């Protein structure tokens, strides 16, 4: 099992340290450094900066938001980043959610599965450097009746195939991911509830005549190093409450729905109700201890190693860490602990 590092969003007050974290991950042999985007920093700019400051570690978008760019633009960005990084780019995609898609990008959140399928088809065709044509429900290239003509990408990516990942939570999106992607970007993944994700991914792979072998299962997990488990859990409560309670509307919150499928229906209701009422402290307190502990790495090196073993046994191939802590020293300690735990578990 390989390790990754997720820098999250740029602009949260730790920017000066993010490059140092990425460089330390590079030195320690981490496989990939991911960056996110929503409605603040964009991932492409951050990844180009990280790639310029590192030597071996891959750089990946977790995610490029599908409503933010046309598929041809995403293909251009992927090809450029792969060239600038010397063949170290991984393309992660996601449909975002209705509030961001419609409120920020002005793109209707309709038929996300069909839109994702077409998006990936166009990207792959563009990056193969064939003349780009497409006739679909969401995109037609070239536009009919006008001066447009089929053209091809002028940039030559370093690799013939740039790994493509999809961030998915719901069962149907997971199945699509297994069918059309090279890897899966997960969140709030628990080895004890692995079937919630792996069963639909496996079904999607079967549709494509494949298995999960060679498919990169890549969840991001929070990492809190320390002897006090309760303190580690409590330090992650606000993060969990934000997603379960506030990422989306009351009617459509994919993270809240995931918590429900994991068996936390009553808690999911309470967290969402309090978060939407702006009782953020109450929402954080309502997140179950066991939910956070099951979807994170918390404790000393030995306990973290045990949990890493569970993730590996569940099929995870790249375990991406999101180190908790607000100082550079805390984050560097977490990175090093991750490597030590991996070695202790016999997974390095």
Short mmCIF file of C-alpha atoms in Angstrom, two decimals:
data_model
loop_
_atom_site.label_atom_id
_atom_site.label_comp_id
_atom_site.label_asym_id
_atom_site.label_seq_id
_atom_site.Cartn_x
_atom_site.Cartn_y
_atom_site.Cartn_z
CA UNK A 1 0.00 0.00 0.00
CA UNK A 2 1.31 3.41 -0.99
CA UNK A 3 0.89 6.69 0.88
CA UNK A 4 -0.35 10.02 -0.43
CA UNK A 5 -0.69 13.48 1.06
CA UNK A 6 -3.67 15.80 0.63
CA UNK A 7 -2.94 19.51 0.99
CA UNK A 8 -6.65 20.34 0.85
CA UNK A 9 -7.57 23.88 -0.13
CA UNK A 10 -5.03 26.66 -0.57
CA UNK A 11 -5.77 29.84 1.32
CA UNK A 12 -6.67 28.42 4.74
CA UNK A 13 -3.80 30.05 6.59
CA UNK A 14 -1.20 27.30 6.17
CA UNK A 15 -0.04 28.21 2.67
CA UNK A 16 3.53 29.02 3.66
CA UNK A 17 3.89 25.51 5.08
CA UNK A 18 2.19 23.57 2.28
CA UNK A 19 5.24 23.50 0.03
CA UNK A 20 7.43 22.36 2.93
CA UNK A 21 4.90 19.59 3.63
CA UNK A 22 4.89 18.53 -0.02
CA UNK A 23 8.69 18.56 -0.14
CA UNK A 24 8.95 16.45 3.02
CA UNK A 25 6.43 13.98 1.57
CA UNK A 26 8.56 13.86 -1.58
CA UNK A 27 11.69 13.17 0.49
CA UNK A 28 9.92 10.46 2.51
CA UNK A 29 8.79 8.60 -0.60
CA UNK A 30 5.09 9.45 -0.62
CA UNK A 31 3.46 8.46 -3.89
CA UNK A 32 1.24 11.45 -4.65
CA UNK A 33 0.38 14.95 -3.44
CA UNK A 34 -3.23 16.00 -4.02
CA UNK A 35 -4.77 19.48 -4.00
CA UNK A 36 -8.46 20.37 -3.85
CA UNK A 37 -10.70 23.11 -5.20
CA UNK A 38 -14.23 24.29 -4.50
CA UNK A 39 -14.91 28.04 -4.74
CA UNK A 40 -11.58 29.45 -3.57
CA UNK A 41 -8.16 28.34 -4.76
CA UNK A 42 -8.01 26.36 -7.99
CA UNK A 43 -6.13 23.09 -7.97
CA UNK A 44 -4.25 23.50 -11.26
CA UNK A 45 -2.25 26.52 -10.12
CA UNK A 46 -1.39 24.91 -6.79
CA UNK A 47 -0.27 21.68 -8.47
CA UNK A 48 1.97 23.48 -10.94
CA UNK A 49 3.66 25.22 -8.00
CA UNK A 50 4.05 21.96 -6.07
CA UNK A 51 5.43 20.18 -9.14
CA UNK A 52 8.03 22.90 -9.61
CA UNK A 53 9.18 22.55 -6.00
CA UNK A 54 9.37 18.72 -5.86
CA UNK A 55 11.24 16.03 -7.73
CA UNK A 56 9.61 12.59 -7.59
CA UNK A 57 6.16 12.75 -6.00
CA UNK A 58 3.14 12.71 -8.32
CA UNK A 59 0.76 15.67 -8.22
CA UNK A 60 -2.99 15.11 -8.49
CA UNK A 61 -6.22 17.06 -8.63
CA UNK A 62 -8.62 15.99 -5.90
CA UNK A 63 -10.57 17.27 -7.59
CA UNK A 64 -10.96 19.34 -10.74
CA UNK A 65 -14.65 20.22 -10.64
CA UNK A 66 -16.50 19.16 -13.77
CA UNK A 67 -18.82 22.21 -13.90
CA UNK A 68 -15.82 24.54 -13.66
CA UNK A 69 -14.24 23.68 -17.02
CA UNK A 70 -15.19 22.37 -20.40
CA UNK A 71 -13.81 18.86 -20.98
CA UNK A 72 -11.43 20.13 -23.66
CA UNK A 73 -10.02 22.69 -21.22
CA UNK A 74 -9.50 19.97 -18.64
CA UNK A 75 -7.66 17.88 -21.23
CA UNK A 76 -5.42 20.86 -22.01
CA UNK A 77 -4.71 21.43 -18.32
CA UNK A 78 -3.97 17.75 -17.70
CA UNK A 79 -1.62 17.53 -20.67
CA UNK A 80 0.17 20.73 -19.64
CA UNK A 81 0.60 19.64 -16.02
CA UNK A 82 1.86 16.24 -17.11
CA UNK A 83 4.42 17.91 -19.37
CA UNK A 84 5.55 20.48 -16.80
CA UNK A 85 5.88 17.85 -14.06
CA UNK A 86 7.80 15.38 -16.20
CA UNK A 87 5.00 12.81 -16.28
CA UNK A 88 3.86 13.09 -12.66
CA UNK A 89 0.26 14.26 -13.01
CA UNK A 90 -2.90 12.38 -11.97
CA UNK A 91 -6.28 13.71 -13.07
CA UNK A 92 -9.02 13.56 -10.44
CA UNK A 93 -12.53 14.69 -11.38
CA UNK A 94 -15.83 15.24 -9.59
CA UNK A 95 -19.24 16.74 -10.29
CA UNK A 96 -19.23 18.85 -7.11
CA UNK A 97 -22.71 19.43 -5.65
CA UNK A 98 -25.80 21.37 -6.66
CA UNK A 99 -25.11 24.40 -4.47
CA UNK A 100 -21.61 24.97 -5.84
CA UNK A 101 -22.37 23.88 -9.40
CA UNK A 102 -25.39 26.15 -9.75
CA UNK A 103 -24.49 28.87 -7.26
CA UNK A 104 -20.84 29.41 -8.17
CA UNK A 105 -20.37 28.06 -11.68
CA UNK A 106 -23.86 28.68 -13.04
CA UNK A 107 -24.07 25.12 -14.37
CA UNK A 108 -27.27 23.15 -13.86
CA UNK A 109 -26.74 20.10 -11.64
CA UNK A 110 -28.67 17.73 -13.86
CA UNK A 111 -27.89 14.18 -14.94
CA UNK A 112 -24.48 14.13 -13.20
CA UNK A 113 -23.73 10.54 -14.21
CA UNK A 114 -24.38 11.08 -17.90
CA UNK A 115 -22.46 14.35 -17.77
CA UNK A 116 -19.47 12.64 -16.12
CA UNK A 117 -19.45 9.83 -18.67
CA UNK A 118 -19.42 12.26 -21.60
CA UNK A 119 -16.83 14.45 -19.90
CA UNK A 120 -14.42 11.54 -19.50
CA UNK A 121 -15.01 10.37 -23.07
CA UNK A 122 -14.11 13.80 -24.46
CA UNK A 123 -11.05 14.17 -22.22
CA UNK A 124 -9.68 10.80 -23.24
CA UNK A 125 -10.30 11.47 -26.91
CA UNK A 126 -8.63 14.88 -26.67
CA UNK A 127 -5.60 13.55 -24.81
CA UNK A 128 -5.17 10.77 -27.38
CA UNK A 129 -4.49 13.65 -29.80
CA UNK A 130 -7.04 12.56 -32.37
CA UNK A 131 -9.17 15.22 -34.01
CA UNK A 132 -11.86 16.05 -31.50
CA UNK A 133 -15.44 15.25 -32.40
CA UNK A 134 -18.29 14.35 -30.08
CA UNK A 135 -22.04 14.11 -30.34
CA UNK A 136 -23.74 13.77 -26.98
CA UNK A 137 -26.52 15.07 -24.80
CA UNK A 138 -24.33 17.63 -23.03
CA UNK A 139 -21.61 18.48 -25.56
CA UNK A 140 -21.40 18.56 -29.34
CA UNK A 141 -18.00 19.17 -30.90
CA UNK A 142 -17.64 20.96 -33.23
CA UNK A 143 -20.83 22.98 -32.84
CA UNK A 144 -23.04 22.29 -35.84
CA UNK A 145 -23.76 24.92 -38.46
CA UNK A 146 -20.81 27.13 -37.63
CA UNK A 147 -17.17 27.69 -38.54
CA UNK A 148 -15.79 25.19 -36.02
CA UNK A 149 -13.82 22.23 -37.28
CA UNK A 150 -12.32 19.15 -35.61
CA UNK A 151 -8.90 20.01 -34.22
CA UNK A 152 -6.44 18.14 -32.05
CA UNK A 153 -4.41 18.87 -28.96
CA UNK A 154 -1.03 20.40 -29.79
CA UNK A 155 0.61 19.51 -26.46
CA UNK A 156 2.27 16.09 -26.21
CA UNK A 157 1.79 14.67 -22.69
CA UNK A 158 4.79 12.81 -21.35
CA UNK A 159 2.75 9.61 -20.98
CA UNK A 160 0.35 8.03 -23.41
CA UNK A 161 -2.12 7.46 -20.58
CA UNK A 162 -2.61 9.93 -17.71
CA UNK A 163 -4.29 8.16 -14.75
CA UNK A 164 -7.88 9.34 -14.33
CA UNK A 165 -9.69 9.20 -11.00
CA UNK A 166 -13.27 10.07 -10.04
CA UNK A 167 -14.42 11.22 -6.61
CA UNK A 168 -17.62 9.31 -5.88
CA UNK A 169 -19.83 8.66 -2.85
CA UNK A 170 -23.22 7.43 -4.02
CA UNK A 171 -23.71 3.85 -5.27
CA UNK A 172 -24.52 4.78 -8.88
CA UNK A 173 -21.59 7.19 -9.15
CA UNK A 174 -19.32 4.55 -7.62
CA UNK A 175 -20.43 2.03 -10.21
CA UNK A 176 -19.75 4.51 -13.01
CA UNK A 177 -16.31 5.21 -11.51
CA UNK A 178 -15.45 1.53 -11.56
CA UNK A 179 -16.55 1.31 -15.17
CA UNK A 180 -14.76 4.30 -16.72
CA UNK A 181 -11.93 5.42 -14.40
CA UNK A 182 -8.48 4.19 -13.41
CA UNK A 183 -8.99 4.93 -9.72
CA UNK A 184 -11.37 6.13 -7.05
CA UNK A 185 -11.00 9.11 -4.72
CA UNK A 186 -12.86 8.35 -1.49
CA UNK A 187 -13.71 10.21 1.68
CA UNK A 188 -15.02 8.99 5.06
CA UNK A 189 -13.96 5.48 4.09
CA UNK A 190 -14.08 2.88 6.85
CA UNK A 191 -12.62 -0.62 6.42
CA UNK A 192 -15.53 -1.95 8.46
CA UNK A 193 -17.97 -0.49 5.90
CA UNK A 194 -15.82 -1.13 2.82
CA UNK A 195 -18.58 -2.98 0.99
CA UNK A 196 -20.60 0.24 0.70
CA UNK A 197 -17.97 1.47 -1.76
CA UNK A 198 -16.32 -1.67 -3.08
CA UNK A 199 -19.47 -3.53 -4.13
CA UNK A 200 -20.62 -0.87 -6.62
CA UNK A 201 -17.04 -0.24 -7.77
CA UNK A 202 -16.66 -3.96 -8.43
CA UNK A 203 -19.95 -4.00 -10.34
CA UNK A 204 -18.72 -1.14 -12.51
CA UNK A 205 -15.46 -2.90 -13.23
CA UNK A 206 -17.39 -6.00 -14.24
CA UNK A 207 -19.40 -3.91 -16.72
CA UNK A 208 -16.12 -3.00 -18.37
CA UNK A 209 -14.95 -6.64 -18.29
CA UNK A 210 -12.42 -5.94 -15.56
CA UNK A 211 -11.76 -6.54 -11.87
CA UNK A 212 -10.44 -4.28 -9.13
CA UNK A 213 -6.93 -5.54 -9.79
CA UNK A 214 -4.86 -2.58 -10.97
CA UNK A 215 -7.63 -0.13 -10.04
CA UNK A 216 -6.34 2.44 -7.53
CA UNK A 217 -8.54 2.62 -4.42
CA UNK A 218 -7.44 5.94 -2.96
CA UNK A 219 -9.39 7.29 0.03
CA UNK A 220 -8.27 10.36 1.95
CA UNK A 221 -8.20 9.87 5.73
CA UNK A 222 -7.48 12.36 8.48
CA UNK A 223 -4.39 11.60 10.55
CA UNK A 224 -4.11 12.72 14.18
CA UNK A 225 -1.00 11.58 16.04
CA UNK A 226 -1.08 11.32 19.84
CA UNK A 227 -1.74 9.10 22.83
CA UNK A 228 -5.10 10.70 23.68
CA UNK A 229 -7.65 9.13 21.32
CA UNK A 230 -10.53 11.28 22.54
CA UNK A 231 -8.51 14.45 21.95
CA UNK A 232 -7.68 13.24 18.44
CA UNK A 233 -11.34 12.55 17.69
CA UNK A 234 -12.45 15.88 19.16
CA UNK A 235 -9.94 17.70 16.99
CA UNK A 236 -11.66 16.30 13.88
CA UNK A 237 -15.25 16.99 14.93
CA UNK A 238 -15.61 20.34 13.19
CA UNK A 239 -14.34 18.85 9.92
CA UNK A 240 -16.81 15.97 10.08
CA UNK A 241 -19.68 18.27 11.03
CA UNK A 242 -18.97 20.58 8.10
CA UNK A 243 -19.32 17.72 5.61
CA UNK A 244 -22.13 15.75 7.24
CA UNK A 245 -24.09 18.84 8.24
CA UNK A 246 -23.23 21.61 5.85
CA UNK A 247 -21.90 20.33 2.52
CA UNK A 248 -25.05 20.68 0.49
CA UNK A 249 -28.69 21.33 1.22
CA UNK A 250 -30.90 19.46 3.63
CA UNK A 251 -32.36 17.53 0.70
CA UNK A 252 -29.08 16.72 -1.05
CA UNK A 253 -25.94 16.18 1.02
CA UNK A 254 -23.94 13.22 -0.25
CA UNK A 255 -21.81 12.99 2.91
CA UNK A 256 -24.87 12.97 5.13
CA UNK A 257 -26.33 10.17 3.01
CA UNK A 258 -23.09 8.20 3.37
CA UNK A 259 -23.23 8.52 7.18
CA UNK A 260 -26.76 7.17 7.02
CA UNK A 261 -25.69 4.17 4.95
CA UNK A 262 -23.03 3.50 7.58
CA UNK A 263 -25.77 3.18 10.20
CA UNK A 264 -25.67 6.67 11.74
CA UNK A 265 -29.12 7.87 10.62
CA UNK A 266 -30.13 9.55 13.88
CA UNK A 267 -26.77 11.25 14.33
CA UNK A 268 -26.76 12.40 10.70
CA UNK A 269 -30.14 14.07 11.27
CA UNK A 270 -28.95 15.80 14.43
CA UNK A 271 -25.67 17.00 12.96
CA UNK A 272 -27.39 18.42 9.89
CA UNK A 273 -30.21 20.05 11.85
CA UNK A 274 -27.79 21.82 14.19
CA UNK A 275 -25.33 22.78 11.45
CA UNK A 276 -28.00 24.32 9.24
CA UNK A 277 -29.27 26.21 12.31
CA UNK A 278 -25.70 27.57 12.66
CA UNK A 279 -25.15 25.73 15.92
CA UNK A 280 -21.72 24.64 14.75
CA UNK A 281 -20.47 23.62 18.18
CA UNK A 282 -23.58 21.52 18.75
CA UNK A 283 -23.22 19.91 15.34
CA UNK A 284 -19.59 19.01 16.04
CA UNK A 285 -20.51 17.53 19.42
CA UNK A 286 -23.22 15.40 17.77
CA UNK A 287 -20.85 13.60 15.40
CA UNK A 288 -20.40 10.09 16.82
CA UNK A 289 -16.96 9.28 18.24
CA UNK A 290 -17.02 5.91 16.49
CA UNK A 291 -17.73 7.42 13.07
CA UNK A 292 -14.70 9.69 13.27
CA UNK A 293 -12.45 6.98 14.70
CA UNK A 294 -13.52 4.47 12.04
CA UNK A 295 -12.80 6.85 9.14
CA UNK A 296 -9.54 8.34 10.44
CA UNK A 297 -6.09 7.34 11.67
CA UNK A 298 -5.84 8.40 15.30
CA UNK A 299 -3.36 7.44 18.01
CA UNK A 300 0.26 6.46 18.40
CA UNK A 301 2.34 4.70 15.76
CA UNK A 302 1.22 1.22 16.84
CA UNK A 303 -2.49 2.04 16.71
CA UNK A 304 -2.14 3.81 13.38
CA UNK A 305 -0.24 0.82 12.00
CA UNK A 306 -3.08 -1.49 13.05
CA UNK A 307 -5.60 0.69 11.26
CA UNK A 308 -3.41 0.88 8.17
CA UNK A 309 -3.39 -2.91 8.11
CA UNK A 310 -7.20 -2.84 8.15
CA UNK A 311 -7.25 -0.41 5.24
CA UNK A 312 -4.87 -2.60 3.25
CA UNK A 313 -6.94 -5.70 3.96
CA UNK A 314 -10.01 -3.80 2.71
CA UNK A 315 -8.25 -3.34 -0.63
CA UNK A 316 -6.93 0.21 -0.38
CA UNK A 317 -3.90 0.65 -2.66
CA UNK A 318 -3.09 4.33 -2.03
CA UNK A 319 -3.90 5.70 1.43
CA UNK A 320 -3.92 9.48 1.24
CA UNK A 321 -3.27 11.22 4.55
CA UNK A 322 -4.62 14.60 5.63
CA UNK A 323 -2.46 15.44 8.67
CA UNK A 324 -4.22 17.37 11.41
CA UNK A 325 -2.46 20.23 13.18
CA UNK A 326 -1.91 23.89 12.48
CA UNK A 327 1.85 24.11 12.73
CA UNK A 328 4.45 22.88 10.29
CA UNK A 329 6.10 20.77 13.00
CA UNK A 330 2.80 18.96 13.72
CA UNK A 331 2.19 18.22 10.07
CA UNK A 332 5.75 17.03 9.45
CA UNK A 333 5.52 14.76 12.52
CA UNK A 334 2.32 13.29 11.12
CA UNK A 335 3.96 12.64 7.74
CA UNK A 336 6.87 10.83 9.37
CA UNK A 337 4.56 8.88 11.65
CA UNK A 338 2.64 7.74 8.60
CA UNK A 339 5.77 6.24 7.08
CA UNK A 340 6.80 4.63 10.38
CA UNK A 341 3.33 3.12 10.82
CA UNK A 342 3.32 1.80 7.25
CA UNK A 343 6.68 0.10 7.86
CA UNK A 344 5.52 -1.25 11.24
CA UNK A 345 2.46 -2.75 9.56
CA UNK A 346 4.70 -4.46 6.99
CA UNK A 347 3.05 -2.61 4.12
CA UNK A 348 5.92 -0.46 2.85
#
